[in-house]
mmCIF file of C-alpha atoms in Angstrom:
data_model
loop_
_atom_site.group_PDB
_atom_site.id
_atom_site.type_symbol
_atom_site.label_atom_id
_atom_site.label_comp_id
_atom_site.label_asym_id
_atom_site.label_seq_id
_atom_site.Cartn_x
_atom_site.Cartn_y
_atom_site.Cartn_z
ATOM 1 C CA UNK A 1 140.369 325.826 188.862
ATOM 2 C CA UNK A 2 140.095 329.458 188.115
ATOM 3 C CA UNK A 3 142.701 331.758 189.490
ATOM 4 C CA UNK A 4 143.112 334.528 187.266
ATOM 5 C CA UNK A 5 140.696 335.624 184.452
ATOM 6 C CA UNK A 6 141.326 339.489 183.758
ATOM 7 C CA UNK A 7 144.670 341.418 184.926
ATOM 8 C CA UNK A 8 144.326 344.473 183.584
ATOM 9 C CA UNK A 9 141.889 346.372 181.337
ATOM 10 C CA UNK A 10 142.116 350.266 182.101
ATOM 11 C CA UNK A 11 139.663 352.348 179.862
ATOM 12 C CA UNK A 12 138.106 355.832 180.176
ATOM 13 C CA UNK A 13 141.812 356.406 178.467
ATOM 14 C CA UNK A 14 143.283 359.170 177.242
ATOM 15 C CA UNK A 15 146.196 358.872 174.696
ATOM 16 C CA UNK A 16 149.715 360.462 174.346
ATOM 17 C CA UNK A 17 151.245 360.017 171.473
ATOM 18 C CA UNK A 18 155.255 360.871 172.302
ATOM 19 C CA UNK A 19 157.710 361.181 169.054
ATOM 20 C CA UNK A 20 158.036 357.840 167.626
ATOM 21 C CA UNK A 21 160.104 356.404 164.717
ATOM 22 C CA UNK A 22 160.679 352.876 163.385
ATOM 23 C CA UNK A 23 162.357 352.643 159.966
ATOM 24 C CA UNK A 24 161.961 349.455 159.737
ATOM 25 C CA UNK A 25 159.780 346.213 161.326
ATOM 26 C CA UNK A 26 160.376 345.969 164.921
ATOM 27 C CA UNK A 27 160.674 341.953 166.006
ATOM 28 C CA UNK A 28 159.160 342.068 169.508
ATOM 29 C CA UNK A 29 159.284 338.018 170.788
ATOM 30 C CA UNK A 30 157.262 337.098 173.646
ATOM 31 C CA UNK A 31 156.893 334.497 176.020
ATOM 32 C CA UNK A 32 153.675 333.199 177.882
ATOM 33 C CA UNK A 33 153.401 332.543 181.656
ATOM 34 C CA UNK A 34 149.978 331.890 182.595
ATOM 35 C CA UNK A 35 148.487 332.638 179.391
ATOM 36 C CA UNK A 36 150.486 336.273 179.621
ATOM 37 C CA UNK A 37 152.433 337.397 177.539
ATOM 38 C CA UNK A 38 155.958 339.152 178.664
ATOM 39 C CA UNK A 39 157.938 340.863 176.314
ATOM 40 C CA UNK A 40 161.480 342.800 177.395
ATOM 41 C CA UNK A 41 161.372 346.623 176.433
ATOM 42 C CA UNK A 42 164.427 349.280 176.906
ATOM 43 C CA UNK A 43 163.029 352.126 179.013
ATOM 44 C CA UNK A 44 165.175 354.577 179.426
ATOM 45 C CA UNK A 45 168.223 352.374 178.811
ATOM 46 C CA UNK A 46 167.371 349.406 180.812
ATOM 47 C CA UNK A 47 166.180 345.975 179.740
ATOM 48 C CA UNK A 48 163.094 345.560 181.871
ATOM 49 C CA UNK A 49 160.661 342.259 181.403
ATOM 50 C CA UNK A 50 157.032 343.689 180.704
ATOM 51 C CA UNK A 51 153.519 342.344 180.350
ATOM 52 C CA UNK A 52 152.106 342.883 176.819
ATOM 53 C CA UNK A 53 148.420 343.991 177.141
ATOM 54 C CA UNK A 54 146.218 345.149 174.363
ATOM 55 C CA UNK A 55 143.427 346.199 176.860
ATOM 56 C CA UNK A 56 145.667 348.117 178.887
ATOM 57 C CA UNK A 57 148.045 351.192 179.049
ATOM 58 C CA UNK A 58 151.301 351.690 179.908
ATOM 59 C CA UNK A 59 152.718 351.093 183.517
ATOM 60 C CA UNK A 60 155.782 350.713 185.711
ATOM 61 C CA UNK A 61 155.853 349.763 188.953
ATOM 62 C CA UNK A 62 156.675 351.526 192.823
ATOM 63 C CA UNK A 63 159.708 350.190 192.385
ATOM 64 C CA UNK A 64 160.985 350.601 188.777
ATOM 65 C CA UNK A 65 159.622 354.221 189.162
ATOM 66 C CA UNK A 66 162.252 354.674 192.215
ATOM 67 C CA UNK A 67 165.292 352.920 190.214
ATOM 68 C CA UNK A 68 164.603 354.965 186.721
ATOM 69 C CA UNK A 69 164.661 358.268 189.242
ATOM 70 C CA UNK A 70 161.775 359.819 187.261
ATOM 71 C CA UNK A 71 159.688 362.091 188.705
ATOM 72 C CA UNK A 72 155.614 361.965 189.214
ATOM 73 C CA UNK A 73 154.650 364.694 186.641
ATOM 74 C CA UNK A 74 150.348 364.733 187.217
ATOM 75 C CA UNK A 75 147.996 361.990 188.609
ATOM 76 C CA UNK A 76 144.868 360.338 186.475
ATOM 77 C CA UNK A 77 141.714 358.154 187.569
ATOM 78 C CA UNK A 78 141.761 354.503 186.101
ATOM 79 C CA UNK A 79 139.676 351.618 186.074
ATOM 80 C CA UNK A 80 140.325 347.814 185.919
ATOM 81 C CA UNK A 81 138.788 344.721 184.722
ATOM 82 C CA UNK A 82 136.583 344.698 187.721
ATOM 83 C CA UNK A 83 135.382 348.310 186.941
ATOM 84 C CA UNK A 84 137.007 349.749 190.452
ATOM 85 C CA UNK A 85 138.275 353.041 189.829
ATOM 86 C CA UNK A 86 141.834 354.369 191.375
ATOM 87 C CA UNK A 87 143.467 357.644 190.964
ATOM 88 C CA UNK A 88 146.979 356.806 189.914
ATOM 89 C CA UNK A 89 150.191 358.845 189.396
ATOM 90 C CA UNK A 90 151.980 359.561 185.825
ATOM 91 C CA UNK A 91 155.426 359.717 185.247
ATOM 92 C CA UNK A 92 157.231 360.507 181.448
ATOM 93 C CA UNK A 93 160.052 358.139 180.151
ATOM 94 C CA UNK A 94 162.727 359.603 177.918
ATOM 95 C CA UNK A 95 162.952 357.082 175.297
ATOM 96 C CA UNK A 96 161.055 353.317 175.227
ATOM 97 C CA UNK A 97 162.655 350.981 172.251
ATOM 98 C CA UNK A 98 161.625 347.604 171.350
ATOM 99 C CA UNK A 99 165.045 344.985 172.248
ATOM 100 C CA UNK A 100 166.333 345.604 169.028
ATOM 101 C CA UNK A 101 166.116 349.231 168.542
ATOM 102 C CA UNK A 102 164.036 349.348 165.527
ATOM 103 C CA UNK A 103 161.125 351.180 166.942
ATOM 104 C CA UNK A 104 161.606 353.897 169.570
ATOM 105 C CA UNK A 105 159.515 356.016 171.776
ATOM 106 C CA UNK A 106 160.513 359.029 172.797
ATOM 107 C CA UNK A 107 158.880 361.072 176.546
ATOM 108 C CA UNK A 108 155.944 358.670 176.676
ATOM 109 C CA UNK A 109 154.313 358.583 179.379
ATOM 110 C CA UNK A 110 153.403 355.609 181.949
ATOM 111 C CA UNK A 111 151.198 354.967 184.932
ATOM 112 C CA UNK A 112 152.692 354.000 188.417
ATOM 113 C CA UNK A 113 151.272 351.333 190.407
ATOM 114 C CA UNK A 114 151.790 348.268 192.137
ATOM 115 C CA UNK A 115 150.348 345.272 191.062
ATOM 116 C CA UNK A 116 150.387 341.919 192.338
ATOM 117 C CA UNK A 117 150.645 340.123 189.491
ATOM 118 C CA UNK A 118 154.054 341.857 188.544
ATOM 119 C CA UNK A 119 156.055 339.498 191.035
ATOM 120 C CA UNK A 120 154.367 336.096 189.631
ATOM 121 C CA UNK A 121 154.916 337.412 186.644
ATOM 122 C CA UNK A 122 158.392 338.239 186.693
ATOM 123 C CA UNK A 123 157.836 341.847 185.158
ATOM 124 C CA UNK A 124 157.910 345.350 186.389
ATOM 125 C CA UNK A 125 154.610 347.034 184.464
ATOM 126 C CA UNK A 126 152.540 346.713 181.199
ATOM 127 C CA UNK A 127 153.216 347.713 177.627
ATOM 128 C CA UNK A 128 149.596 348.526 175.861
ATOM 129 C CA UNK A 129 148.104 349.696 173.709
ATOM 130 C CA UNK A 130 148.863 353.523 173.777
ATOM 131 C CA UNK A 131 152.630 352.774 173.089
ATOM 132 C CA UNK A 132 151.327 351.915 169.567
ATOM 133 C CA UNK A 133 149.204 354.897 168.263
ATOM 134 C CA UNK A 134 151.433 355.832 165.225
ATOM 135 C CA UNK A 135 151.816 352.022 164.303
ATOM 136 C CA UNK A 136 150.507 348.668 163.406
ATOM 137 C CA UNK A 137 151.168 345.622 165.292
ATOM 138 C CA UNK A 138 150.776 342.160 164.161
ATOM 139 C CA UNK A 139 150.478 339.187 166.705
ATOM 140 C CA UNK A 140 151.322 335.480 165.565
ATOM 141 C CA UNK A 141 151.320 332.939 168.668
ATOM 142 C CA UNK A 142 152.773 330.378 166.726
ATOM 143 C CA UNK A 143 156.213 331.728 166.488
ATOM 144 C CA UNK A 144 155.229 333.991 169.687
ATOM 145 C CA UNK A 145 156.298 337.131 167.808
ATOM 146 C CA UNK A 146 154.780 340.711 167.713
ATOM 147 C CA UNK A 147 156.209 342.569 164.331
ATOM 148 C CA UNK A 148 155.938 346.347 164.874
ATOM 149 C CA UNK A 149 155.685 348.903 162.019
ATOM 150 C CA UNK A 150 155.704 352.115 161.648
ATOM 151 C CA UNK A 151 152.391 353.995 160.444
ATOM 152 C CA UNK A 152 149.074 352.374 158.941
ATOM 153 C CA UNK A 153 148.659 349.103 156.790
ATOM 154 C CA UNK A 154 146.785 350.286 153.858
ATOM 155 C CA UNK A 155 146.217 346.510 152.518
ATOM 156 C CA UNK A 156 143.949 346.036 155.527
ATOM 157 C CA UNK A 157 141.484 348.828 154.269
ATOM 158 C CA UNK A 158 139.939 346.661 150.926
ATOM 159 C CA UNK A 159 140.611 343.056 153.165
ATOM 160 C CA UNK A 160 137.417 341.241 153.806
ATOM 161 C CA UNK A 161 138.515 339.610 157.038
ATOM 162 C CA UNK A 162 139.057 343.612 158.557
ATOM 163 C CA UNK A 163 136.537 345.624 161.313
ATOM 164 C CA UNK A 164 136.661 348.896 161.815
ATOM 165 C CA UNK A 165 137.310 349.743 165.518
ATOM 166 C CA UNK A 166 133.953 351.352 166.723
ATOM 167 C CA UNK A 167 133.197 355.241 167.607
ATOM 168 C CA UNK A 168 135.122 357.419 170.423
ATOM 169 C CA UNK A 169 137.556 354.157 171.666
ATOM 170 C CA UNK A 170 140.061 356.335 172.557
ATOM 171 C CA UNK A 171 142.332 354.482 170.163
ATOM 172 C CA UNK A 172 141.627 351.141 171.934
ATOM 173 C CA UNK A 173 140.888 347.880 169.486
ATOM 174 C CA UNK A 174 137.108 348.113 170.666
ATOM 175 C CA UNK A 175 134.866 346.697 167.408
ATOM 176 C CA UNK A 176 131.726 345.167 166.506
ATOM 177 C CA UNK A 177 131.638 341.076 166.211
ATOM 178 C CA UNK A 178 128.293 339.087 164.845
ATOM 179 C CA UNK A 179 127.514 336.561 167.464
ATOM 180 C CA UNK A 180 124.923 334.215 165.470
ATOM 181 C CA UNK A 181 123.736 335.165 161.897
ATOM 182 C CA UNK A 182 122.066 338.701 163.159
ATOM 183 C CA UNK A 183 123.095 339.816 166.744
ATOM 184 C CA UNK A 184 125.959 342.022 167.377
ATOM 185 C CA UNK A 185 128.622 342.701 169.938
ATOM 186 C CA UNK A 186 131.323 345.333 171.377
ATOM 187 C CA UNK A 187 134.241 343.808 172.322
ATOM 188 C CA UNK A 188 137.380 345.116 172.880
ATOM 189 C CA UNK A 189 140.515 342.450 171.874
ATOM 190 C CA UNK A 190 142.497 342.492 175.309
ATOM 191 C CA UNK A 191 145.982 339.971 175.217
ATOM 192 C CA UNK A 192 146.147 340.706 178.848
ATOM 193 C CA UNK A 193 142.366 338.734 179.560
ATOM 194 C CA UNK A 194 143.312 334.668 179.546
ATOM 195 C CA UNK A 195 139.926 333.827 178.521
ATOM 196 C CA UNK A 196 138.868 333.420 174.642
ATOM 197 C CA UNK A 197 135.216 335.404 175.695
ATOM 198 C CA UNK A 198 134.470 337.362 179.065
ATOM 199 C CA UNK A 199 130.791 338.843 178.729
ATOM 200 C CA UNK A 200 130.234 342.130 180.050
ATOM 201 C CA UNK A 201 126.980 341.468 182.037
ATOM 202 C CA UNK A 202 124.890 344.160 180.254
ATOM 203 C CA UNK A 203 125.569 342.788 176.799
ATOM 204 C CA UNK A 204 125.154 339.273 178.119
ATOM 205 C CA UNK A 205 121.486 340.217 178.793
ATOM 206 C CA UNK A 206 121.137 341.420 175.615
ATOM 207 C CA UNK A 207 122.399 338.472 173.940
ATOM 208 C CA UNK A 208 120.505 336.128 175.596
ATOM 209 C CA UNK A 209 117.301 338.199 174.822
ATOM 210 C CA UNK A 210 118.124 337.153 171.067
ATOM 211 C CA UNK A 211 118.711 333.925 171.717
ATOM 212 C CA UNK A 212 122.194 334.455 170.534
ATOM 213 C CA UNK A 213 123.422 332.147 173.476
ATOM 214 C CA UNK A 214 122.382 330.005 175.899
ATOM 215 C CA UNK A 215 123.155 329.797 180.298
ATOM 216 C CA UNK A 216 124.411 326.597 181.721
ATOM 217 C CA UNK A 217 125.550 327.517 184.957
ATOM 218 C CA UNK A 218 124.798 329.929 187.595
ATOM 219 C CA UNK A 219 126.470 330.231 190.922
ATOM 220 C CA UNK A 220 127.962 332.737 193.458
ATOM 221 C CA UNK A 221 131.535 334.038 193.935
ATOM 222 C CA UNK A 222 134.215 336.835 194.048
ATOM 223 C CA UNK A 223 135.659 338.914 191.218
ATOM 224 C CA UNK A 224 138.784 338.434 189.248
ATOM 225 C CA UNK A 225 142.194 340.436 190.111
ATOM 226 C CA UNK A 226 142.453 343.976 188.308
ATOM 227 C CA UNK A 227 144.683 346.771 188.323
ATOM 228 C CA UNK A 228 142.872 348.084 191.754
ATOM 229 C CA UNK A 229 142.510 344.940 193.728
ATOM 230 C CA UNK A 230 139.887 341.727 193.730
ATOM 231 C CA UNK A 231 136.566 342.506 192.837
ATOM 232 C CA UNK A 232 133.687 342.241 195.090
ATOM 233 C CA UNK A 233 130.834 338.885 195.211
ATOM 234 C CA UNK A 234 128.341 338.782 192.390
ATOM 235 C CA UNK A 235 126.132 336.075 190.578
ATOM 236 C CA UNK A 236 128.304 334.287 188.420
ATOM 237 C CA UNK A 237 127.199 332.637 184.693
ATOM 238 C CA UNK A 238 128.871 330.510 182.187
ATOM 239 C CA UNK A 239 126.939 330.424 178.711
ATOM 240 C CA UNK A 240 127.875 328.156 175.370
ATOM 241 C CA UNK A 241 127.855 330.309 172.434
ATOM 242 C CA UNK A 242 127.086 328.694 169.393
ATOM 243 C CA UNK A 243 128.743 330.790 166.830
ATOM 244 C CA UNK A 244 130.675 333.986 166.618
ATOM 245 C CA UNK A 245 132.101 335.524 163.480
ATOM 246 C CA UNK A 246 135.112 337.800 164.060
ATOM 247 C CA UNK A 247 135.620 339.304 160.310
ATOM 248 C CA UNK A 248 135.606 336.038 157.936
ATOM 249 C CA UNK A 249 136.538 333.666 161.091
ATOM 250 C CA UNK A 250 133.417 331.666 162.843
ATOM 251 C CA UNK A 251 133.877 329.800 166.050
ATOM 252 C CA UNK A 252 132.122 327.337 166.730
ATOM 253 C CA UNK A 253 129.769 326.323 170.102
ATOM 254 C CA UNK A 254 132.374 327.524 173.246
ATOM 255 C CA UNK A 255 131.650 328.523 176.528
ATOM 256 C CA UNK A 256 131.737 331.751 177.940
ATOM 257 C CA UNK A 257 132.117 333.649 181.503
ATOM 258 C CA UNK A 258 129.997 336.549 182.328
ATOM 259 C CA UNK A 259 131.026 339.214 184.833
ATOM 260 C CA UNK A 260 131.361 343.053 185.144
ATOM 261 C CA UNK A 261 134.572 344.563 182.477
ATOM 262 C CA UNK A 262 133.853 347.783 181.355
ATOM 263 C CA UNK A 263 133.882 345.477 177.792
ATOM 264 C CA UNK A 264 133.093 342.358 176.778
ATOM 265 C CA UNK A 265 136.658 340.540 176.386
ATOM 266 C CA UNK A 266 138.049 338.527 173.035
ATOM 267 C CA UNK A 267 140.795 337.771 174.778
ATOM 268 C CA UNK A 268 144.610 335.757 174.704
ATOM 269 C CA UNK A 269 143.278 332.422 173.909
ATOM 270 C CA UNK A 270 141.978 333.860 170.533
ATOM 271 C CA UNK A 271 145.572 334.095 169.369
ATOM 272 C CA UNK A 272 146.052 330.548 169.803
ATOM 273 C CA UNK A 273 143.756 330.002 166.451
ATOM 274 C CA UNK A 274 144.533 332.686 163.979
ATOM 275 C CA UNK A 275 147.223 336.199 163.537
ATOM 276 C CA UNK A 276 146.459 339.217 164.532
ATOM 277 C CA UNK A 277 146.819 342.756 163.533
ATOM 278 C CA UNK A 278 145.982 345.856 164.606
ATOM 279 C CA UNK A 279 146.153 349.195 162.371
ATOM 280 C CA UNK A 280 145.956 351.666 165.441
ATOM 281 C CA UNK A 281 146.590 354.643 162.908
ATOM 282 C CA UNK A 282 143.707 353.933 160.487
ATOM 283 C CA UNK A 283 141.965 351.922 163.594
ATOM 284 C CA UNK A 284 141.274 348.379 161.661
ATOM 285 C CA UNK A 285 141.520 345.055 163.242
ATOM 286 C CA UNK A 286 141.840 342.034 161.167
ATOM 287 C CA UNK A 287 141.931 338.156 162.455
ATOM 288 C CA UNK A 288 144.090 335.468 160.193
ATOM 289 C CA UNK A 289 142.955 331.807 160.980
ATOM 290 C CA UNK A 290 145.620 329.581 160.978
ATOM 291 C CA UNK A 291 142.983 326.231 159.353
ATOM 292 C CA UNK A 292 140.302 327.034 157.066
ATOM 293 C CA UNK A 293 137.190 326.842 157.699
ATOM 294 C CA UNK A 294 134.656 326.777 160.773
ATOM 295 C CA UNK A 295 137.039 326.969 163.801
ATOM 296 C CA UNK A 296 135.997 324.158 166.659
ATOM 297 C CA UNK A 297 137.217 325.920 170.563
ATOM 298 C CA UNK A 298 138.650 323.926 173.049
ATOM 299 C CA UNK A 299 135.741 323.377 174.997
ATOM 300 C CA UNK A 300 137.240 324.343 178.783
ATOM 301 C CA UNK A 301 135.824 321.924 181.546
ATOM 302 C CA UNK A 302 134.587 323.858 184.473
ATOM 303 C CA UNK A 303 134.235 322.259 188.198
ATOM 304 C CA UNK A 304 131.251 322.112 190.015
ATOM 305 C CA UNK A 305 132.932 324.800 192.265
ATOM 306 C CA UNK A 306 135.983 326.804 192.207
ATOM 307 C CA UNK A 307 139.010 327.909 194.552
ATOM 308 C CA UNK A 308 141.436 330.315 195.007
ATOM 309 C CA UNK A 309 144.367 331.200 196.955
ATOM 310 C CA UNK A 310 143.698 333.179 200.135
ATOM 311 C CA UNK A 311 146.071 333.806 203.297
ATOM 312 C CA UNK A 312 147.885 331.102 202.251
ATOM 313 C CA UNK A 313 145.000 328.519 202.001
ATOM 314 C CA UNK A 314 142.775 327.421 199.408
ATOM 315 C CA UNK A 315 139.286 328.586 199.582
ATOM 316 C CA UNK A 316 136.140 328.384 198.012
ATOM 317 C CA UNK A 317 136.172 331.414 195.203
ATOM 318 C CA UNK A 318 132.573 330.325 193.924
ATOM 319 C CA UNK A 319 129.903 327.853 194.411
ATOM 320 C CA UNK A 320 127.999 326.945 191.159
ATOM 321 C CA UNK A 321 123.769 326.234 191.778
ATOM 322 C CA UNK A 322 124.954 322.331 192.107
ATOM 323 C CA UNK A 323 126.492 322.684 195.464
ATOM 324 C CA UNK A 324 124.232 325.582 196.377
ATOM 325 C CA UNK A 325 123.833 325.020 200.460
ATOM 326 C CA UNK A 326 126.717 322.296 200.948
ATOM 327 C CA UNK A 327 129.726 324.941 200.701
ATOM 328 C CA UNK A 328 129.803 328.424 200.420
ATOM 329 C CA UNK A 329 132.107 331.198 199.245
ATOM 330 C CA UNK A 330 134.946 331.524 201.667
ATOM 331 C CA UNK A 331 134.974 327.739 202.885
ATOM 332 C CA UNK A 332 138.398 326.488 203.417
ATOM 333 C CA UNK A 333 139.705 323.507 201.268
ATOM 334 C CA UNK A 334 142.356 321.306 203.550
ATOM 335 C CA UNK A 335 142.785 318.136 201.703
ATOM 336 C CA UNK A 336 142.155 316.992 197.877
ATOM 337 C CA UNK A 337 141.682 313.080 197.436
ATOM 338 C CA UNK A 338 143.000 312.635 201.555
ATOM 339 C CA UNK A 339 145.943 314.406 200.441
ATOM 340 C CA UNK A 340 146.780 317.466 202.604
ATOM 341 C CA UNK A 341 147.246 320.679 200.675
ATOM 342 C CA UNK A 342 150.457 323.038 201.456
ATOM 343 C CA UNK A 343 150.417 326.305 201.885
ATOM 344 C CA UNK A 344 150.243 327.989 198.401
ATOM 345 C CA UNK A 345 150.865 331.632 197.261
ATOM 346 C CA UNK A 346 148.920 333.445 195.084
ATOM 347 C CA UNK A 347 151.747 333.004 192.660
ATOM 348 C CA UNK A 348 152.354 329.592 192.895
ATOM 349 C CA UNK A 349 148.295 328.787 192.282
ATOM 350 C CA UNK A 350 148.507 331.486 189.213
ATOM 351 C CA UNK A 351 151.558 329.576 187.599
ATOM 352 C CA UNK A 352 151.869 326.143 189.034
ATOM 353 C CA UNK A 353 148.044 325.352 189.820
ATOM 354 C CA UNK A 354 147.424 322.125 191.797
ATOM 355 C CA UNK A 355 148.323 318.889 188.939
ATOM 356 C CA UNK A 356 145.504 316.807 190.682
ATOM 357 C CA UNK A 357 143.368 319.217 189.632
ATOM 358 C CA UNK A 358 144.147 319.337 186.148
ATOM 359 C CA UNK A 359 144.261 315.301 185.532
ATOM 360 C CA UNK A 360 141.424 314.481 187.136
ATOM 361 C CA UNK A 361 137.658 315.422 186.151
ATOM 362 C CA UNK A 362 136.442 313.924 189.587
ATOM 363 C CA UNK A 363 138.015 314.442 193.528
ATOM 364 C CA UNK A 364 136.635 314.412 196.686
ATOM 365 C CA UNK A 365 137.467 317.996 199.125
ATOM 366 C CA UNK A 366 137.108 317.918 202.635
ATOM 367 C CA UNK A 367 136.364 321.099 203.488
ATOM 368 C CA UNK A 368 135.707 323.428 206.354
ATOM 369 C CA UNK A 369 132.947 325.093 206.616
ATOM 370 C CA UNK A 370 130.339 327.012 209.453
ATOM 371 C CA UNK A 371 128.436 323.809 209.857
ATOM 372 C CA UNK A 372 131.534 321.954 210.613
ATOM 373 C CA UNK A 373 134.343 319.791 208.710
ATOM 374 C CA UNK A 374 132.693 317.542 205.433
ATOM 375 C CA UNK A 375 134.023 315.601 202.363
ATOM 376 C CA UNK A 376 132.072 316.509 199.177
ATOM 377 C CA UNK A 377 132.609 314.912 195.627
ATOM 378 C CA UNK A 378 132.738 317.546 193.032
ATOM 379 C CA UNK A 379 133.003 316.862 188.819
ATOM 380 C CA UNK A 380 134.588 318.666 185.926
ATOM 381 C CA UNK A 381 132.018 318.904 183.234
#
């Protein structure tokens, strides 16, 4: 089942850089809910659990914004993972420090907004990637750390395994990765995506045009939730990529959603297979894999439909061409297996899920829909 796929991406950025110092490395420890990862910060003197998102800027919520007492200095247009655009106010922290003081950030700036991921999540706004201008960050999932230093890495410059972030980013980690032997593509490396690849649909088109992938499925459904809201209903495509080389790293035959971010998305589940770092001062990215050698993906089962969390119930959030004209988009789902399903949150589907679900690769749904109440067998494959 497929809740969540993109939370926040919010490009067309501009960057501030406020007065920052860190003598020494900064040990920023994270832990993942729902393939996020929340980190605690110290803005302006308070301990406050954040999301940490390399595709997306800096934010506080309604509500933090009110306890801080900080003003609204200007306003700004944004736009999120879906590509809706919202003009959102700006306000300017004193001073932002890491938990353990080494690395501090003085009148930065952050976007307001609410979000409603923030309450699953158990955090009150984003840390991205404009915090870290003057520094270089360096992500290991394995002891779920982020090590923050201050200024550029020059050993990345002369190592192999480093790319270059490409043209006018606007400081983002936005670079060029070889998917096959000859056929590039833009990405930009977003921790706050849960996917390992989200397509951007134009460069999806491309691809396949080269032969550098190949479509499995095609269906119908909604979009993913992004700073602005659920996107709208679209034609929906999941690919297998046979290779993709990110510096010296190749991954091997993985599947791949396709959808509408203003970039294509490497995203979290690439940090569960190699370290990280990002130079945003002499704007290099490099990837470490943790095994040598070609790197076999988990290869993610997808359902012959998928649901989501609506009012309470659990609905059909898209069809793929197998069940074309038995259910559509929209369709309630009351019982899984002749089990009833409970009322759910949003929340509780994002980090709890539904365990029948996940151990079985077959169930039967009765669902509701216009032409009246039917049980349909649907398959993980």
């Amino acid at each position: 089942m497929k809740f969540i796929s993109r939370i926040l991406v919010l490009l067309g950025c501009w960057f501030f850089t406020g007065e920052v110092s860190a003598q020494e490395v900064a040990i920023l420890p994270y832990k993942v809910i729902a393939n996020k990862m929340i980190v605690e910060m110290r803005l302006n003197g308070k301990l406050i659990p954040m999301m940490f998102d390399t595709g997306g800027q800096s934010s506080i919520s309604v509500s933090l914004k009110e306890s801080l007492g900080v003003s609204v200095n200007r306003s700004r247009e944004v736009t999120d993972a879906n590509s809706n655009k919202q003009q959102l106010e700006i306000v300017n922290l004193n001073q932002v420090e890491t938990a353990d003081g080494k690395a501090v950030f003085n009148n930065f700036p952050f976007l307001v907004f609410d979000f409603e991921m923030f309450s699953c999540l158990g955090v009150q706004g984003v840390i991205g990637s404009d915090l870290f201008q003057n520094n270089t960050i360096e992500i290991n999932d394995q002891t779920k750390e982020i090590r923050v230093r201050a200024g550029g890495m020059a050993s990345l410059a002369g190592d192999r395994r480093t790319i270059p972030f490409a043209a006018a980013t606007g400081g983002m980690p936005v670079f060029s990765l070889n998917m096959g032997k000859y056929d590039e593509a833009k990405v930009l490396f977003d921790t706050g995506s849960d996917s390992f690849l989200f397509l951007k649909r134009d460069e999806y088109l491309k691809l396949e045009q080269q032969d550098a992938l190949h479509k499995i499925r095609e269906g119908e459904g909604g979009g993913s939730i992004g700073a602005t809201g659920r996107g709208g209903m679209g034609k929906c495509i999941l690919v297998e990529v046979p290779e993709m080389t990110v510096g010296q790293a190749s991954f091997m035959n993985f599947r791949a959603s396709v959808g509408n971010p203003p970039e294509t998305l490497f995203g979290y589940k690439s940090l569960q297979y190699g370290k990280v770092t990002i130079d945003y001062v002499n704007k290099l990215f490099r990837f470490e894999p943790f095994k040598p050698g070609k790197i076999a993906v988990d290869l993610k089962k997808t359902w012959d439909l998928e649901m989501a969390v609506s009012g309470n119930q659990m609905v059909i959030a898209t069809v793929w061409d197998k069940l074309k004209g038995q259910v559509e988009v929209g369709d309630v789902v009351t019982h899984i297996n002749g089990k009833e399903i409970k009322p759910m949150s949003v929340c509780e589907s994002i980090t709890k899920g539904l365990p029948v679900l996940k151990e079985n690769d077959q169930v039967i749904l009765m669902v509701k829909t216009k032409q009246g109440t039917k049980n349909i067998t649907i398959n993980k494959s």
